[in-house]
Amino acid sequence: MIDLTKKAGFGLAGRHRAEKRFKWVGRSAIAISLMFLALMVGSITLTASGTLRQTQIAVQVDLGAENVDPTDPASASYGRLVKSGLRDMFPDVTSRREKKALYNLVSPEGSFEAAKLVAKDPDLLGSTQTLWLTASDDLDLYLRGKIDITLPQNQRQISDKEVVWINALQANNQLRRVANWNFLTGGDSREPEIAGILSALVGSLYSLAVCFALSFPIGIGAAIYLEEFAPANRLSDLIEVNINNLAAVPSIVFGLLGLSIFLGYMGLPRSSPLVGGMVLALMTLPTIIIAARAALRSVPPSFKEAALALGASPVQAVFHHVFPVAMPGMLTGAIIGMAQALGETAPLLMIGMVAFIVDIPDSILEPATALPVQIFLWADSPERAFTEKTAAAIIVLLIFLISMNLIAILLRRKLETRF
Amino acid sequence: MTDPIITARGVDIFYDTKQAIHNIDLDILPNKVTAFIGPSGCGKSTFLRAINRMNDLIPSCRISGDMKIAGQDIYAPAVDVVALRAQVGMVFQKPNPFPKSIFENVAYGLKIHKITTSKTEMQDRVEWSLRSAGLWDEVADRLDDPGNSLSGGQQQRLCIARAIAIKPKVILMDEPCSALDPIATAVVEELIDNLRKDYTIVIVTHSMQQAARVSQRTAFFHLGSLVEYGETKSIFTNPTDERTQNYITGRIG
Amino acid sequence: MSVRTTLTAAAALLAIAAPAIARDQIQIVGSSTVFPFSTTVAERFGKSTDFKTPVVESTGSGGGLKLFCAGTGLDTPDITNASRRIKSSEVELCASNGVTEIVEATIGFDGIVLANSIEADQLNVSLRELFLALAKDVPNGDGGTMPNPYKMWNEVNADLPAVKIEVLGPPPTSGTRDAFAELAMEGGCKTFDWIKALKKEDKSAYKALCHTLREDGAYIEAGENDNLIVQKLQANPAAFGIFGYSFLEQNGDVVQGSVVNGVSAEFEEIAAGNYPIARSLFFYVKKSHVGEVPGIAEFLSEFTNEDTWGDEGYLADKGLIPLSAKEREAWAAKINGLSLLDM
């Protein structure tokens, strides 16, 4: 008789169990990956949150006419003025050592900030003004409770005297925390309290722009030629094998190539995004070509056939019909290549982009660094406050990556033709 | 009898070493519908595709012999294959409109061959093609819709409209109705009959009944050879070759 | 493709035009130890003058000197930092490429510390004991050598703790490793008289014996990232790490320096010259570039300013051990006067 129940035999119990097991293995794999992802992003975000705000200290600076020439305010020695302002706030500090510690409450950038404040608002001149200047990184760390006061004095970055002064400042409301815009608008610095990501961000943008401008047209063109027009002979096979191998070459080799040809033979400027972009383009080309060829192969041949039967020339048939349909796949390949290029430091090392560069580059010919390089340099610095900056830079890099992917998805949606 | 528009003499077609077509002699008459019939794998599609040199796309395919259209050898080196295909159109078995709008589909041939000189001229021609294909009434209000939003039968008529827009001399049809339902098939067959006034049509079909309905001349292929060729009526009522007889009565095929 | 031709044309034009593009930024390469100090001065210089901020790369002392000695063109660096003195072979390389006018600058000292977690006991060790603990081959007591048999610190000297020998240090590419080998290892090695005598007889054997660190797992190459070493010491209180003084200063709440030869790793001791593992830091300038690249002379004057490299200067805040006042005066005169290197 026909038995349709579960006990019908056919090894059903074991098979159903295996199905259930596999489903749970899959679910737990996804759960574990998500957990690790959440852990990583969570811990980085937590560490980076310290960069969101910076501490400022109110200093009474005498901007009277004998200190600052009203006709040429930029010529004044603001460093000296800030120091004397601090001394006036704490008149019982006399010894050389202690005075130095007092001056160190304000960031070394303080004197430059004072000059900028005066330049922006000349009405401040002529009297003693309260200027809010960036505090030192150690002061900032102490205020946020990151320095353990219970340790003996020689084991921490803040001395007992400094703790007394900071507490006094706080009691007089002479300390405040403000949003740290400097991180996004400023360039690199040795002082963690004012270090910013802008020069690295602009450098990365320029390099990626050059990389895309070079690798996308050349890569797509090469893929179209190899896939649609090249004769099927030994030479084409050789080219295909070589392209596949190049995709696996360690990226530093391209850096060496860039060093010897672009810097050495062509004499292009060192550390420039132009050379960085060219080296990254070399590295990304194989990825784009391989992805583009796969996209072209996935186009149903019926369109090309119909076009040819209608009397289109081969180039017309490919560019009017095959290429638009393959475009979304090609774009995906290009974005994967760009994302890879964004995170590379090894090729940039050889051409001089792993460097301390403060000024924001104005063009692709000026020295610049890149986001992953900035992260690497900051991770290597001794100052404690740089760990937070490193985490924040990683967040910026992740946001950059996600934005690029979003743009790719939007572009794909727009260009995708339904067929 | 009028001069044939397409003449084939001693045509052999090979795929690498395998010979698919053996020594075909054939004349296609103008403004007539000629049907190629025969069992699967007999080479009728291969021979059809040799007429507009679509076999060139297959690297392993070789052809020898003489194939002339309007007295010119189409395989001569001086022949521009693009010009050939502009004058010999093709409709495929599975409807394959471009992934563009209905208007763009029909206008594509006009654009690449630079046939029309103004926008209004192009619009007129597109309308004319769609009317000739019997599709205008159904799509006039949605010319910007994608070509593949139409039903199967409509898509095939769109492909026919696309082919006739450039006013070719010959239209080759490779089993155009095999993917369509009976109603759509009937519509396309009626269209073919109307088109015969202005075009020479060669149609490959695996349905003998269709050949009987639609064509004036029929060629029966078997295992790569042309077995019998003549008036459709006499092929079906009075075949001379035994193989033809067997195929028509359903004994083989 | 017209795009491709445009781009090739653009690249070709740049190739021709490039030598004509004058560089207005100072280019500095060299040691990763001098990097923090060089960059600080560069940043201040850029902010307080109208000159562009110099671009500073961390390529390592050897790598920097190689780039520096590659030629005199503007596509070569202007200044190279080094955590050791330039070698005569490098001077020859420079000369062979046309770089004959080199200005030498000594900027201060750097201390190399042997640190461990503050949770553990501080180590009090001599250079001799350090050599015995870390060398690949050690004296066997009969005038010869044997592979290092010591697994615990108290096997080297009973006064040392009963802890497994585990030291995280720089890889062979690092200048800090070279300096450690020369100052600490050799310093301990030559306390053995017969090895000291060996120096005159067979220099290469002497060097091999004194500089080679053990490879059996007691000495672990922990990469160039000193922050990572500090983290590892926090996780493993029994381990020791080798890195520069500035990292010790910044992380004084979690690590402590060992006492070496009775001297603790403190600022004053290193400055006074008492701490045995301390080395000078240098940079070298191409005289021919002064004037061609704007700002080099002004950069040198900023570097040699008392507020910069003096006892109360901002480089001392960063962990640089300053030269003595007299030495600073002498060097400032030499550097700003662009007096040439004399090996």
PDB file of N, CA and C in Angstrom, chain A residues 96-97 100 104 108-109 112 151 155 157 188-191 194 213-214 217-218 221 266-268 270-271 274 352 354-359 365-367 377 379-384, chain C residues 1 3 7 11 14-15 18 21 25 27 35-36 39-40 43-44 47-48 52-58 67 118 224-227 246-247 250-254 312-313 317-318:
ATOM      1  N   ARG A  96      60.793  77.504  36.800  1.00  0.00           N
ATOM      2  CA  ARG A  96      60.882  77.292  35.356  1.00  0.00           C
ATOM      3  C   ARG A  96      60.124  76.039  34.928  1.00  0.00           C
ATOM      4  N   ARG A  97      60.372  74.967  35.724  1.00  0.00           N
ATOM      5  CA  ARG A  97      59.729  73.683  35.432  1.00  0.00           C
ATOM      6  C   ARG A  97      58.213  73.823  35.453  1.00  0.00           C
ATOM      7  N   LYS A 100      56.679  75.811  32.644  1.00  0.00           N
ATOM      8  CA  LYS A 100      56.610  75.022  31.414  1.00  0.00           C
ATOM      9  C   LYS A 100      55.388  74.116  31.432  1.00  0.00           C
ATOM     10  N   ASN A 104      52.031  74.108  28.985  1.00  0.00           N
ATOM     11  CA  ASN A 104      51.635  72.903  28.263  1.00  0.00           C
ATOM     12  C   ASN A 104      50.173  72.550  28.409  1.00  0.00           C
ATOM     13  N   PRO A 108      50.056  73.418  21.535  1.00  0.00           N
ATOM     14  CA  PRO A 108      51.030  74.246  20.810  1.00  0.00           C
ATOM     15  C   PRO A 108      50.360  75.049  19.688  1.00  0.00           C
ATOM     16  N   GLU A 109      49.203  74.586  19.255  1.00  0.00           N
ATOM     17  CA  GLU A 109      48.478  75.288  18.200  1.00  0.00           C
ATOM     18  C   GLU A 109      47.856  76.571  18.732  1.00  0.00           C
ATOM     19  N   PHE A 112      48.747  79.992  17.261  1.00  0.00           N
ATOM     20  CA  PHE A 112      48.241  80.194  15.894  1.00  0.00           C
ATOM     21  C   PHE A 112      46.739  80.444  15.907  1.00  0.00           C
ATOM     22  N   LEU A 151      47.774  56.467  40.209  1.00  0.00           N
ATOM     23  CA  LEU A 151      49.144  56.013  39.958  1.00  0.00           C
ATOM     24  C   LEU A 151      50.137  57.041  40.481  1.00  0.00           C
ATOM     25  N   GLN A 155      54.411  58.008  36.677  1.00  0.00           N
ATOM     26  CA  GLN A 155      53.892  57.001  35.752  1.00  0.00           C
ATOM     27  C   GLN A 155      52.718  57.525  34.936  1.00  0.00           C
ATOM     28  N   GLN A 157      50.825  60.952  32.602  1.00  0.00           N
ATOM     29  CA  GLN A 157      51.157  62.101  31.761  1.00  0.00           C
ATOM     30  C   GLN A 157      50.816  63.426  32.425  1.00  0.00           C
ATOM     31  N   ASP A 188      46.995  66.802   8.765  1.00  0.00           N
ATOM     32  CA  ASP A 188      47.708  66.006   9.752  1.00  0.00           C
ATOM     33  C   ASP A 188      48.510  66.908  10.697  1.00  0.00           C
ATOM     34  N   SER A 189      48.811  66.378  11.879  1.00  0.00           N
ATOM     35  CA  SER A 189      49.620  67.142  12.831  1.00  0.00           C
ATOM     36  C   SER A 189      50.289  66.179  13.786  1.00  0.00           C
ATOM     37  N   ARG A 190      51.373  66.633  14.427  1.00  0.00           N
ATOM     38  CA  ARG A 190      51.999  65.821  15.458  1.00  0.00           C
ATOM     39  C   ARG A 190      51.251  65.939  16.767  1.00  0.00           C
ATOM     40  N   GLU A 191      50.414  66.970  16.898  1.00  0.00           N
ATOM     41  CA  GLU A 191      49.653  67.155  18.132  1.00  0.00           C
ATOM     42  C   GLU A 191      48.298  66.486  17.955  1.00  0.00           C
ATOM     43  N   ILE A 194      44.787  68.444  17.559  1.00  0.00           N
ATOM     44  CA  ILE A 194      44.358  69.187  16.379  1.00  0.00           C
ATOM     45  C   ILE A 194      44.531  68.392  15.092  1.00  0.00           C
ATOM     46  N   ALA A 213      39.636  57.401 -13.736  1.00  0.00           N
ATOM     47  CA  ALA A 213      39.692  58.004 -15.070  1.00  0.00           C
ATOM     48  C   ALA A 213      40.584  57.207 -16.001  1.00  0.00           C
ATOM     49  N   LEU A 214      41.636  56.582 -15.439  1.00  0.00           N
ATOM     50  CA  LEU A 214      42.538  55.805 -16.281  1.00  0.00           C
ATOM     51  C   LEU A 214      42.056  54.363 -16.452  1.00  0.00           C
ATOM     52  N   PRO A 217      38.024  53.480 -18.518  1.00  0.00           N
ATOM     53  CA  PRO A 217      37.937  53.417 -19.979  1.00  0.00           C
ATOM     54  C   PRO A 217      38.875  52.379 -20.584  1.00  0.00           C
ATOM     55  N   ILE A 218      40.134  52.351 -20.083  1.00  0.00           N
ATOM     56  CA  ILE A 218      41.083  51.406 -20.662  1.00  0.00           C
ATOM     57  C   ILE A 218      40.639  49.970 -20.371  1.00  0.00           C
ATOM     58  N   GLY A 221      37.478  49.133 -22.433  1.00  0.00           N
ATOM     59  CA  GLY A 221      37.859  49.011 -23.834  1.00  0.00           C
ATOM     60  C   GLY A 221      38.594  47.706 -24.106  1.00  0.00           C
ATOM     61  N   MET A 266      59.853  58.952 -16.175  1.00  0.00           N
ATOM     62  CA  MET A 266      59.013  60.064 -16.626  1.00  0.00           C
ATOM     63  C   MET A 266      59.184  61.305 -15.757  1.00  0.00           C
ATOM     64  N   GLY A 267      59.797  61.151 -14.605  1.00  0.00           N
ATOM     65  CA  GLY A 267      60.094  62.323 -13.779  1.00  0.00           C
ATOM     66  C   GLY A 267      58.881  63.022 -13.206  1.00  0.00           C
ATOM     67  N   LEU A 268      57.796  62.306 -12.967  1.00  0.00           N
ATOM     68  CA  LEU A 268      56.619  62.928 -12.383  1.00  0.00           C
ATOM     69  C   LEU A 268      56.887  63.235 -10.908  1.00  0.00           C
ATOM     70  N   ARG A 270      57.091  63.322  -6.990  1.00  0.00           N
ATOM     71  CA  ARG A 270      56.977  62.288  -5.976  1.00  0.00           C
ATOM     72  C   ARG A 270      55.814  62.604  -5.045  1.00  0.00           C
ATOM     73  N   SER A 271      55.215  61.580  -4.476  1.00  0.00           N
ATOM     74  CA  SER A 271      54.112  61.712  -3.499  1.00  0.00           C
ATOM     75  C   SER A 271      52.853  62.359  -4.069  1.00  0.00           C
ATOM     76  N   LEU A 274      48.676  62.056  -8.706  1.00  0.00           N
ATOM     77  CA  LEU A 274      48.725  61.647 -10.113  1.00  0.00           C
ATOM     78  C   LEU A 274      49.453  60.312 -10.225  1.00  0.00           C
ATOM     79  N   GLY A 352      56.247  57.249  -2.421  1.00  0.00           N
ATOM     80  CA  GLY A 352      56.410  58.366  -1.498  1.00  0.00           C
ATOM     81  C   GLY A 352      55.142  58.920  -0.899  1.00  0.00           C
ATOM     82  N   VAL A 354      53.523  57.539   1.593  1.00  0.00           N
ATOM     83  CA  VAL A 354      53.477  57.235   3.020  1.00  0.00           C
ATOM     84  C   VAL A 354      54.371  58.257   3.689  1.00  0.00           C
ATOM     85  N   ALA A 355      53.805  59.411   3.986  1.00  0.00           N
ATOM     86  CA  ALA A 355      54.620  60.514   4.488  1.00  0.00           C
ATOM     87  C   ALA A 355      53.767  61.412   5.362  1.00  0.00           C
ATOM     88  N   PHE A 356      54.440  62.238   6.131  1.00  0.00           N
ATOM     89  CA  PHE A 356      53.773  63.225   6.964  1.00  0.00           C
ATOM     90  C   PHE A 356      53.526  64.449   6.098  1.00  0.00           C
ATOM     91  N   ILE A 357      52.283  64.676   5.758  1.00  0.00           N
ATOM     92  CA  ILE A 357      51.949  65.799   4.886  1.00  0.00           C
ATOM     93  C   ILE A 357      50.838  66.598   5.542  1.00  0.00           C
ATOM     94  N   VAL A 358      51.095  67.851   5.797  1.00  0.00           N
ATOM     95  CA  VAL A 358      50.140  68.675   6.531  1.00  0.00           C
ATOM     96  C   VAL A 358      49.212  69.455   5.608  1.00  0.00           C
ATOM     97  N   ASP A 359      49.803  70.024   4.546  1.00  0.00           N
ATOM     98  CA  ASP A 359      49.003  70.896   3.677  1.00  0.00           C
ATOM     99  C   ASP A 359      48.012  70.094   2.852  1.00  0.00           C
ATOM    100  N   LEU A 365      49.044  67.278  -8.632  1.00  0.00           N
ATOM    101  CA  LEU A 365      50.495  67.265  -8.753  1.00  0.00           C
ATOM    102  C   LEU A 365      51.196  67.565  -7.432  1.00  0.00           C
ATOM    103  N   GLU A 366      50.430  67.965  -6.395  1.00  0.00           N
ATOM    104  CA  GLU A 366      51.051  68.313  -5.122  1.00  0.00           C
ATOM    105  C   GLU A 366      51.129  67.087  -4.225  1.00  0.00           C
ATOM    106  N   PRO A 367      52.095  67.069  -3.277  1.00  0.00           N
ATOM    107  CA  PRO A 367      52.217  65.881  -2.435  1.00  0.00           C
ATOM    108  C   PRO A 367      50.949  65.635  -1.635  1.00  0.00           C
ATOM    109  N   LEU A 377      50.020  55.582   9.865  1.00  0.00           N
ATOM    110  CA  LEU A 377      50.971  56.492  10.513  1.00  0.00           C
ATOM    111  C   LEU A 377      50.531  56.834  11.927  1.00  0.00           C
ATOM    112  N   ALA A 379      48.602  55.047  13.875  1.00  0.00           N
ATOM    113  CA  ALA A 379      48.683  53.855  14.733  1.00  0.00           C
ATOM    114  C   ALA A 379      50.092  53.664  15.259  1.00  0.00           C
ATOM    115  N   ASP A 380      51.062  54.245  14.566  1.00  0.00           N
ATOM    116  CA  ASP A 380      52.456  54.070  14.933  1.00  0.00           C
ATOM    117  C   ASP A 380      52.974  55.163  15.864  1.00  0.00           C
ATOM    118  N   SER A 381      52.131  56.166  16.182  1.00  0.00           N
ATOM    119  CA  SER A 381      52.625  57.304  16.968  1.00  0.00           C
ATOM    120  C   SER A 381      52.534  57.027  18.445  1.00  0.00           C
ATOM    121  N   PRO A 382      53.497  57.537  19.224  1.00  0.00           N
ATOM    122  CA  PRO A 382      53.498  57.230  20.647  1.00  0.00           C
ATOM    123  C   PRO A 382      52.411  57.918  21.466  1.00  0.00           C
ATOM    124  N   GLU A 383      51.983  59.132  21.048  1.00  0.00           N
ATOM    125  CA  GLU A 383      51.034  59.848  21.898  1.00  0.00           C
ATOM    126  C   GLU A 383      49.742  59.052  22.078  1.00  0.00           C
ATOM    127  N   ARG A 384      49.308  58.966  23.345  1.00  0.00           N
ATOM    128  CA  ARG A 384      48.157  58.147  23.685  1.00  0.00           C
ATOM    129  C   ARG A 384      46.891  58.575  22.955  1.00  0.00           C
TER     130      ARG A 384
ATOM    131  N   MET C   1      40.195  54.799 -29.243  1.00  0.00           N
ATOM    132  CA  MET C   1      39.325  55.620 -28.397  1.00  0.00           C
ATOM    133  C   MET C   1      39.946  56.977 -28.181  1.00  0.00           C
ATOM    134  N   VAL C   3      39.415  59.023 -25.875  1.00  0.00           N
ATOM    135  CA  VAL C   3      39.779  59.276 -24.480  1.00  0.00           C
ATOM    136  C   VAL C   3      41.192  58.797 -24.219  1.00  0.00           C
ATOM    137  N   LEU C   7      44.536  60.889 -23.020  1.00  0.00           N
ATOM    138  CA  LEU C   7      45.269  60.602 -21.792  1.00  0.00           C
ATOM    139  C   LEU C   7      46.740  60.339 -22.079  1.00  0.00           C
ATOM    140  N   ALA C  11      49.808  62.407 -20.488  1.00  0.00           N
ATOM    141  CA  ALA C  11      50.926  61.805 -19.750  1.00  0.00           C
ATOM    142  C   ALA C  11      52.252  62.177 -20.393  1.00  0.00           C
ATOM    143  N   LEU C  14      53.139  65.704 -19.550  1.00  0.00           N
ATOM    144  CA  LEU C  14      53.622  65.808 -18.171  1.00  0.00           C
ATOM    145  C   LEU C  14      55.050  65.327 -18.066  1.00  0.00           C
ATOM    146  N   ALA C  15      55.345  64.257 -18.830  1.00  0.00           N
ATOM    147  CA  ALA C  15      56.692  63.703 -18.757  1.00  0.00           C
ATOM    148  C   ALA C  15      57.714  64.728 -19.220  1.00  0.00           C
ATOM    149  N   ALA C  18      57.544  67.806 -16.633  1.00  0.00           N
ATOM    150  CA  ALA C  18      57.851  67.560 -15.214  1.00  0.00           C
ATOM    151  C   ALA C  18      59.165  68.157 -14.727  1.00  0.00           C
ATOM    152  N   ILE C  21      58.779  71.557 -13.761  1.00  0.00           N
ATOM    153  CA  ILE C  21      57.967  71.923 -12.604  1.00  0.00           C
ATOM    154  C   ILE C  21      58.888  72.021 -11.402  1.00  0.00           C
ATOM    155  N   GLN C  25      58.497  72.448  -2.107  1.00  0.00           N
ATOM    156  CA  GLN C  25      58.318  71.806  -0.812  1.00  0.00           C
ATOM    157  C   GLN C  25      59.582  71.038  -0.485  1.00  0.00           C
ATOM    158  N   GLN C  27      61.726  68.063   0.809  1.00  0.00           N
ATOM    159  CA  GLN C  27      61.472  66.629   0.890  1.00  0.00           C
ATOM    160  C   GLN C  27      62.447  65.979   1.848  1.00  0.00           C
ATOM    161  N   PHE C  35      61.723  60.288  12.788  1.00  0.00           N
ATOM    162  CA  PHE C  35      60.458  60.744  12.176  1.00  0.00           C
ATOM    163  C   PHE C  35      59.594  61.605  13.103  1.00  0.00           C
ATOM    164  N   PRO C  36      59.317  61.185  14.352  1.00  0.00           N
ATOM    165  CA  PRO C  36      58.447  62.022  15.190  1.00  0.00           C
ATOM    166  C   PRO C  36      59.024  63.416  15.423  1.00  0.00           C
ATOM    167  N   THR C  39      59.028  65.503  11.958  1.00  0.00           N
ATOM    168  CA  THR C  39      57.695  65.948  11.575  1.00  0.00           C
ATOM    169  C   THR C  39      57.204  67.088  12.454  1.00  0.00           C
ATOM    170  N   THR C  40      57.562  67.046  13.742  1.00  0.00           N
ATOM    171  CA  THR C  40      57.121  68.129  14.628  1.00  0.00           C
ATOM    172  C   THR C  40      57.736  69.450  14.182  1.00  0.00           C
ATOM    173  N   GLU C  43      56.121  70.631  10.950  1.00  0.00           N
ATOM    174  CA  GLU C  43      54.790  71.222  11.130  1.00  0.00           C
ATOM    175  C   GLU C  43      54.885  72.640  11.667  1.00  0.00           C
ATOM    176  N   ARG C  44      55.728  72.840  12.694  1.00  0.00           N
ATOM    177  CA  ARG C  44      55.861  74.189  13.253  1.00  0.00           C
ATOM    178  C   ARG C  44      56.395  75.145  12.207  1.00  0.00           C
ATOM    179  N   LYS C  47      53.757  76.166   9.823  1.00  0.00           N
ATOM    180  CA  LYS C  47      52.731  77.038  10.379  1.00  0.00           C
ATOM    181  C   LYS C  47      53.266  78.432  10.677  1.00  0.00           C
ATOM    182  N   SER C  48      54.542  78.519  11.071  1.00  0.00           N
ATOM    183  CA  SER C  48      55.016  79.829  11.509  1.00  0.00           C
ATOM    184  C   SER C  48      55.717  80.614  10.397  1.00  0.00           C
ATOM    185  N   LYS C  52      55.953  76.221   2.527  1.00  0.00           N
ATOM    186  CA  LYS C  52      55.070  75.057   2.622  1.00  0.00           C
ATOM    187  C   LYS C  52      55.639  74.073   3.631  1.00  0.00           C
ATOM    188  N   THR C  53      54.750  73.294   4.242  1.00  0.00           N
ATOM    189  CA  THR C  53      55.207  72.309   5.218  1.00  0.00           C
ATOM    190  C   THR C  53      56.017  71.232   4.512  1.00  0.00           C
ATOM    191  N   PRO C  54      57.212  70.937   5.010  1.00  0.00           N
ATOM    192  CA  PRO C  54      58.015  69.881   4.371  1.00  0.00           C
ATOM    193  C   PRO C  54      57.304  68.533   4.429  1.00  0.00           C
ATOM    194  N   VAL C  55      57.551  67.721   3.419  1.00  0.00           N
ATOM    195  CA  VAL C  55      56.970  66.381   3.348  1.00  0.00           C
ATOM    196  C   VAL C  55      57.980  65.407   3.939  1.00  0.00           C
ATOM    197  N   VAL C  56      57.570  64.678   4.974  1.00  0.00           N
ATOM    198  CA  VAL C  56      58.515  63.794   5.655  1.00  0.00           C
ATOM    199  C   VAL C  56      58.093  62.342   5.486  1.00  0.00           C
ATOM    200  N   GLU C  57      58.998  61.507   4.960  1.00  0.00           N
ATOM    201  CA  GLU C  57      58.699  60.080   4.814  1.00  0.00           C
ATOM    202  C   GLU C  57      59.509  59.260   5.793  1.00  0.00           C
ATOM    203  N   SER C  58      58.907  58.148   6.238  1.00  0.00           N
ATOM    204  CA  SER C  58      59.615  57.263   7.151  1.00  0.00           C
ATOM    205  C   SER C  58      60.055  56.037   6.370  1.00  0.00           C
ATOM    206  N   LEU C  67      68.127  56.714  -0.977  1.00  0.00           N
ATOM    207  CA  LEU C  67      67.406  57.699  -1.797  1.00  0.00           C
ATOM    208  C   LEU C  67      68.198  59.004  -1.881  1.00  0.00           C
ATOM    209  N   ILE C 118      53.890  47.102  34.081  1.00  0.00           N
ATOM    210  CA  ILE C 118      54.048  47.712  35.394  1.00  0.00           C
ATOM    211  C   ILE C 118      53.523  46.791  36.483  1.00  0.00           C
ATOM    212  N   GLU C 224      57.372  46.548  13.426  1.00  0.00           N
ATOM    213  CA  GLU C 224      57.833  47.914  13.627  1.00  0.00           C
ATOM    214  C   GLU C 224      56.883  48.735  14.479  1.00  0.00           C
ATOM    215  N   ASN C 225      55.684  48.211  14.755  1.00  0.00           N
ATOM    216  CA  ASN C 225      54.698  49.024  15.469  1.00  0.00           C
ATOM    217  C   ASN C 225      54.907  48.904  16.970  1.00  0.00           C
ATOM    218  N   ASP C 226      55.509  49.943  17.586  1.00  0.00           N
ATOM    219  CA  ASP C 226      55.828  49.876  19.005  1.00  0.00           C
ATOM    220  C   ASP C 226      54.586  49.921  19.881  1.00  0.00           C
ATOM    221  N   ASN C 227      53.524  50.546  19.393  1.00  0.00           N
ATOM    222  CA  ASN C 227      52.270  50.549  20.170  1.00  0.00           C
ATOM    223  C   ASN C 227      51.782  49.134  20.387  1.00  0.00           C
ATOM    224  N   SER C 246      60.611  57.439  23.871  1.00  0.00           N
ATOM    225  CA  SER C 246      59.359  58.204  23.748  1.00  0.00           C
ATOM    226  C   SER C 246      58.136  57.336  24.004  1.00  0.00           C
ATOM    227  N   PHE C 247      58.185  56.057  23.605  1.00  0.00           N
ATOM    228  CA  PHE C 247      57.045  55.177  23.860  1.00  0.00           C
ATOM    229  C   PHE C 247      56.923  54.851  25.332  1.00  0.00           C
ATOM    230  N   GLN C 250      55.294  57.956  27.005  1.00  0.00           N
ATOM    231  CA  GLN C 250      53.867  58.103  26.732  1.00  0.00           C
ATOM    232  C   GLN C 250      53.023  57.036  27.403  1.00  0.00           C
ATOM    233  N   ASN C 251      53.617  55.878  27.709  1.00  0.00           N
ATOM    234  CA  ASN C 251      52.834  54.769  28.273  1.00  0.00           C
ATOM    235  C   ASN C 251      53.280  54.417  29.672  1.00  0.00           C
ATOM    236  N   GLY C 252      53.783  55.420  30.398  1.00  0.00           N
ATOM    237  CA  GLY C 252      54.311  55.187  31.751  1.00  0.00           C
ATOM    238  C   GLY C 252      53.287  54.617  32.725  1.00  0.00           C
ATOM    239  N   ASP C 253      52.004  54.672  32.355  1.00  0.00           N
ATOM    240  CA  ASP C 253      51.011  54.127  33.279  1.00  0.00           C
ATOM    241  C   ASP C 253      50.839  52.625  33.115  1.00  0.00           C
ATOM    242  N   VAL C 254      51.385  52.054  32.036  1.00  0.00           N
ATOM    243  CA  VAL C 254      51.215  50.602  31.874  1.00  0.00           C
ATOM    244  C   VAL C 254      52.527  49.832  31.752  1.00  0.00           C
ATOM    245  N   GLU C 312      64.407  72.828  27.353  1.00  0.00           N
ATOM    246  CA  GLU C 312      62.991  73.152  27.558  1.00  0.00           C
ATOM    247  C   GLU C 312      62.245  73.219  26.240  1.00  0.00           C
ATOM    248  N   GLY C 313      62.893  72.738  25.187  1.00  0.00           N
ATOM    249  CA  GLY C 313      62.288  72.873  23.866  1.00  0.00           C
ATOM    250  C   GLY C 313      61.136  71.898  23.617  1.00  0.00           C
ATOM    251  N   ASP C 317      59.766  67.670  24.803  1.00  0.00           N
ATOM    252  CA  ASP C 317      58.419  67.226  25.198  1.00  0.00           C
ATOM    253  C   ASP C 317      58.010  65.977  24.444  1.00  0.00           C
ATOM    254  N   LYS C 318      58.562  65.822  23.242  1.00  0.00           N
ATOM    255  CA  LYS C 318      58.197  64.667  22.425  1.00  0.00           C
ATOM    256  C   LYS C 318      59.048  63.457  22.753  1.00  0.00           C
TER     257      LYS C 318
END
